[in-house]
PDB file of C-alpha atoms in Angstrom:
ATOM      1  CA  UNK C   1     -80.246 -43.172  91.727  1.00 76.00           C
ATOM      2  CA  UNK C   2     -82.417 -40.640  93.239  1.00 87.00           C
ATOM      3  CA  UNK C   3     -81.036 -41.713  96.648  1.00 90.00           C
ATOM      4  CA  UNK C   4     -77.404 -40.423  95.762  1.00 92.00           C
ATOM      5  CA  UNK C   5     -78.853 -37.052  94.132  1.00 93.00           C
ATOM      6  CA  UNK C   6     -80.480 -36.354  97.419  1.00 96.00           C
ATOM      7  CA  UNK C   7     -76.997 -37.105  99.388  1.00 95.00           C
ATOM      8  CA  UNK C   8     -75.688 -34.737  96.876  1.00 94.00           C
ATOM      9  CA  UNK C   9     -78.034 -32.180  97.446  1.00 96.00           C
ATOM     10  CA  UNK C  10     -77.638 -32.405 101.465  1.00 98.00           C
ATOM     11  CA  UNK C  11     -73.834 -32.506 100.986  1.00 96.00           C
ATOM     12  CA  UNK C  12     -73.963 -29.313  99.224  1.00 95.00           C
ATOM     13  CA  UNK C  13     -75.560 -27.357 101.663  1.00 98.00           C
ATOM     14  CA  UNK C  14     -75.013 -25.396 104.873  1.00 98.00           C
ATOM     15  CA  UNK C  15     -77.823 -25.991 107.067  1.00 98.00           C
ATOM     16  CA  UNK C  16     -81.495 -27.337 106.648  1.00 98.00           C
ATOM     17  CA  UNK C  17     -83.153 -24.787 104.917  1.00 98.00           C
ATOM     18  CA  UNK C  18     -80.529 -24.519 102.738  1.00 98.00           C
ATOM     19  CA  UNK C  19     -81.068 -27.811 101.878  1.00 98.00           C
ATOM     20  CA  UNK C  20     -84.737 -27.962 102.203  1.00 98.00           C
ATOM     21  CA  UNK C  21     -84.459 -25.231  99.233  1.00 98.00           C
ATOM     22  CA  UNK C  22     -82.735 -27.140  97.220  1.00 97.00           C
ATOM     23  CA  UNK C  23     -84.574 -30.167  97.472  1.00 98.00           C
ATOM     24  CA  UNK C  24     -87.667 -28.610  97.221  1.00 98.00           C
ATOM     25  CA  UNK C  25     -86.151 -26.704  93.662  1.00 97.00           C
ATOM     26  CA  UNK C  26     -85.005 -30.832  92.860  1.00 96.00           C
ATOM     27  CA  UNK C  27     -88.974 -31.902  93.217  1.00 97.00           C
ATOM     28  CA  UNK C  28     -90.153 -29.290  90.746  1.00 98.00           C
ATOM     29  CA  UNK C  29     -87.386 -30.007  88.335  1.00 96.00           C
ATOM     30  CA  UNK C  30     -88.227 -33.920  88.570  1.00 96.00           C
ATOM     31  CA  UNK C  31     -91.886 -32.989  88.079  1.00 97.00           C
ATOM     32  CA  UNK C  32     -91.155 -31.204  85.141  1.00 97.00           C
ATOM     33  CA  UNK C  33     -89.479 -33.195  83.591  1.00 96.00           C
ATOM     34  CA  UNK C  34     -92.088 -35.931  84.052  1.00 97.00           C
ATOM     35  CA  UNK C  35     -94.651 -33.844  82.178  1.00 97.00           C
ATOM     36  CA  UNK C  36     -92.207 -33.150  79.531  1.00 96.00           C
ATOM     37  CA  UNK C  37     -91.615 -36.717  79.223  1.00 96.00           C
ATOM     38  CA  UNK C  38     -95.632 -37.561  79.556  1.00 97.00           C
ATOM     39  CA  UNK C  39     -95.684 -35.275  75.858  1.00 97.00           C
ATOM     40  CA  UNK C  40     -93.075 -37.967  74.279  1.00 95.00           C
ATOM     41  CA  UNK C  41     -93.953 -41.164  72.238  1.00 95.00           C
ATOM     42  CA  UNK C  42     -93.189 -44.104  74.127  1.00 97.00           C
ATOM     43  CA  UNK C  43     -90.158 -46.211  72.256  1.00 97.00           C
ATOM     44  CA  UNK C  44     -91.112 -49.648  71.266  1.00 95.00           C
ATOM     45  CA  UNK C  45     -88.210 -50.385  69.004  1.00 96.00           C
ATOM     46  CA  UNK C  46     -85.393 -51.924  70.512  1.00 97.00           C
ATOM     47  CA  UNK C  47     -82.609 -49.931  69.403  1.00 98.00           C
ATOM     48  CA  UNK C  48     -84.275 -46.707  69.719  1.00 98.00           C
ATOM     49  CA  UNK C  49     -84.721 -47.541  73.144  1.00 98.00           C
ATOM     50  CA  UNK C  50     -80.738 -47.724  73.806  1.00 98.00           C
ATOM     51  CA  UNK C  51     -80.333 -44.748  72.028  1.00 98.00           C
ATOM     52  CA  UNK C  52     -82.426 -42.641  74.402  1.00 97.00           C
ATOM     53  CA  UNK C  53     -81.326 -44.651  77.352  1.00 97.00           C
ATOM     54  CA  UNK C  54     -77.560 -43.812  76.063  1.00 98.00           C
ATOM     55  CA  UNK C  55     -78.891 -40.221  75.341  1.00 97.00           C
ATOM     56  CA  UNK C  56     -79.881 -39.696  79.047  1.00 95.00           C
ATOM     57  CA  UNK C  57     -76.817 -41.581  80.353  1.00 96.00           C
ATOM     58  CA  UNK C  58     -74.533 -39.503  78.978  1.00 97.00           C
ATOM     59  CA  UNK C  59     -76.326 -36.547  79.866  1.00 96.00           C
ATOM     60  CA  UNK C  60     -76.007 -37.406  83.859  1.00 93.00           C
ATOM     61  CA  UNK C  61     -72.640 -38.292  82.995  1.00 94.00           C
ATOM     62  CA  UNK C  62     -72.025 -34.862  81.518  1.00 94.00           C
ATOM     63  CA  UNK C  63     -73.689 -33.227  84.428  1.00 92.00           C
ATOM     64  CA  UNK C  64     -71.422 -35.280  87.167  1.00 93.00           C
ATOM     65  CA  UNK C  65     -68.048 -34.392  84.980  1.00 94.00           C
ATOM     66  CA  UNK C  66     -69.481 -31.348  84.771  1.00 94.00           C
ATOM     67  CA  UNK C  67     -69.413 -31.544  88.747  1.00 93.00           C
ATOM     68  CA  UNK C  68     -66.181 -32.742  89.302  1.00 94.00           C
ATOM     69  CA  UNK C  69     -64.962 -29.981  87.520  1.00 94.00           C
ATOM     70  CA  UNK C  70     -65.941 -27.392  89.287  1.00 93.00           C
ATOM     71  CA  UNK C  71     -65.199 -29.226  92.406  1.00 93.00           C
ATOM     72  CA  UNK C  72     -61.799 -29.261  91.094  1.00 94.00           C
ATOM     73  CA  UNK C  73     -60.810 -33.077  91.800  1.00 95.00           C
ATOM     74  CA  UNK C  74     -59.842 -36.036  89.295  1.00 96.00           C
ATOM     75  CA  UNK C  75     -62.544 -37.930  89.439  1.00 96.00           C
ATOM     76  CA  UNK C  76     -60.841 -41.416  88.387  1.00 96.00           C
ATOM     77  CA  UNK C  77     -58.919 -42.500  91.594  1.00 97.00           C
ATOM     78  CA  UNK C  78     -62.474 -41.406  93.559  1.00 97.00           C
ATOM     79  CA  UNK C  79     -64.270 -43.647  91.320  1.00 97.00           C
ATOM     80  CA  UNK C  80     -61.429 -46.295  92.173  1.00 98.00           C
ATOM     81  CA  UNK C  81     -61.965 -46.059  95.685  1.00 98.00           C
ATOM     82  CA  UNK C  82     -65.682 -46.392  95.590  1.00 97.00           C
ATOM     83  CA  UNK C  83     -65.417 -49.189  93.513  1.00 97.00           C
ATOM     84  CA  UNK C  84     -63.272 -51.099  95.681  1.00 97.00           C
ATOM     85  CA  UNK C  85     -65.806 -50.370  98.783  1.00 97.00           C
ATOM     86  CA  UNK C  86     -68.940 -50.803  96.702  1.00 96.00           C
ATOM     87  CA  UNK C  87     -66.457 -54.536  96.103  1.00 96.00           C
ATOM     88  CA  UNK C  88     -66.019 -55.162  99.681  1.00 97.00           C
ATOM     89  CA  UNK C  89     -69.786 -55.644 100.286  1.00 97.00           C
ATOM     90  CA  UNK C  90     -69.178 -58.656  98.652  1.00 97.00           C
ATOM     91  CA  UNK C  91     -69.011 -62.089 100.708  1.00 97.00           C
ATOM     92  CA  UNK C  92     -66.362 -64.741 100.149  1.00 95.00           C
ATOM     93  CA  UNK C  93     -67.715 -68.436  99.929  1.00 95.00           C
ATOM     94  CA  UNK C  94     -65.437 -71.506 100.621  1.00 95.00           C
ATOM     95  CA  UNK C  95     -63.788 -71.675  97.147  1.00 96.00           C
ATOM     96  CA  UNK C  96     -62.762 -68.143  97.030  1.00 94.00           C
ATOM     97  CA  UNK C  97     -65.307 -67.042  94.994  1.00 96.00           C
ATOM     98  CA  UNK C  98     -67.710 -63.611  95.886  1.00 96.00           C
ATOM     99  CA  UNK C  99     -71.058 -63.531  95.871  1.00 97.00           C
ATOM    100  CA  UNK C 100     -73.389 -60.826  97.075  1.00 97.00           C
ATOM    101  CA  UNK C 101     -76.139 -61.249  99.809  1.00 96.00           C
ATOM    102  CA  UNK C 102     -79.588 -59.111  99.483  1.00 96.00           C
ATOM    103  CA  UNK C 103     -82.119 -57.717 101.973  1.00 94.00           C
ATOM    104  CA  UNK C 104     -85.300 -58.165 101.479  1.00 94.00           C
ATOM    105  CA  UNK C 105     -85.445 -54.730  99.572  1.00 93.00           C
ATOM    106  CA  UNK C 106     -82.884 -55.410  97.329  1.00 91.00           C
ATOM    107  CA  UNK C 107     -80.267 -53.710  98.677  1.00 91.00           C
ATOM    108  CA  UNK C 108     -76.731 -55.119  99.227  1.00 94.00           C
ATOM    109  CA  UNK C 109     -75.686 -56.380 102.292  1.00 95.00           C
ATOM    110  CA  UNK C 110     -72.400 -55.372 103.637  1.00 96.00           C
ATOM    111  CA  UNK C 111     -69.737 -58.557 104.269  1.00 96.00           C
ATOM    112  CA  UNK C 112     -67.348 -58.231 107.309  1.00 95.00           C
ATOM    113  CA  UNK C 113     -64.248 -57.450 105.127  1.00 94.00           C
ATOM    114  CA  UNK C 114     -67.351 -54.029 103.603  1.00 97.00           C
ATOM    115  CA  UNK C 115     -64.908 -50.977 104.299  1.00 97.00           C
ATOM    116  CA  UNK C 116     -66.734 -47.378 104.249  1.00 97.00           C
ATOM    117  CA  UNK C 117     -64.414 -45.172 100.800  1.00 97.00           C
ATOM    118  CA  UNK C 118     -65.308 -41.582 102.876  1.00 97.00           C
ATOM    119  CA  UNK C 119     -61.655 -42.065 104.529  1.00 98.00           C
ATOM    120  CA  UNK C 120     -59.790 -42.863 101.772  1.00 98.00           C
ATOM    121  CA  UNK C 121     -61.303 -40.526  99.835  1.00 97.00           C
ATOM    122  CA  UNK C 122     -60.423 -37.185 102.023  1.00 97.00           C
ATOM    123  CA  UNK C 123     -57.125 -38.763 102.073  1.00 98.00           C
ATOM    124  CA  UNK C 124     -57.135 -38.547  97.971  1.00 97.00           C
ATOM    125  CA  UNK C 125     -58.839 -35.597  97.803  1.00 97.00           C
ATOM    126  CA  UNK C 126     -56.177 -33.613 100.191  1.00 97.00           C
ATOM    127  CA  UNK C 127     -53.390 -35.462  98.535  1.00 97.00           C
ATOM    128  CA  UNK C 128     -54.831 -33.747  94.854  1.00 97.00           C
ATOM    129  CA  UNK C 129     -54.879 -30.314  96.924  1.00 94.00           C
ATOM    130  CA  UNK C 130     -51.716 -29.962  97.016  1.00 91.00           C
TER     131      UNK C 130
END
């Protein structure tokens, strides 16, 4: 989501302005590519529709690779770990079984057993350092 572009955006910089700049350079890009979009049919057939969803997909998915690359970690256990936090939100009923609890937003609330993935993953990314 946009939320985790922005995170990306303030992780990758130095200071504020740095990462003013960038986000500011992010809004015009996002603009942009509105209006380009505004210039495109809109898909009404079904399948279409997936293809240009996939189309898009694996463009961002390109673009993060892309970004692991040249951060120069495997980005598999990382994903691994942020599954199993993203997992932990979950809440555990009587019977075992996990269910997930929303806010009035939509967003996911954490359970007690919710455990934050930035420790583990400095711990994995120093372990692939060396």
């Amino acid at each position: 989501t946009g939320e985790e572009l922005v995170e990306f955006l303030h992780a990758s910089s130095s200071n504020k302005e740095e990462f003013d700049k960038l986000f500011a350079e992010f809004i015009v890009g996002m603009e942009a590519a509105y209006e380009k979009s505004l210039k495109d049919e809109f898909i009404t057939n079904d399948l279409d529709r997936v293809v240009a969803q996939t189309d898009a997909l694996t463009d961002a998915s390109y673009f993060i690779n892309g970004s692991f690359v040249e951060t120069g970690v495997k980005p598999q256990p990382l994903f691994e770990i942020v599954q199993a936090a993203n997992m932990s939100k979950l809440f555990t009923d009587e019977k075992g079984n996990k269910y997930a609890k929303y806010r009035e937003d939509g967003k996911i609330l954490k359970s007690p057993e919710f455990f934050s993935p930035e420790a583990k993953l400095k711990e994995e990314i120093e372990r692939q350092s060396k």
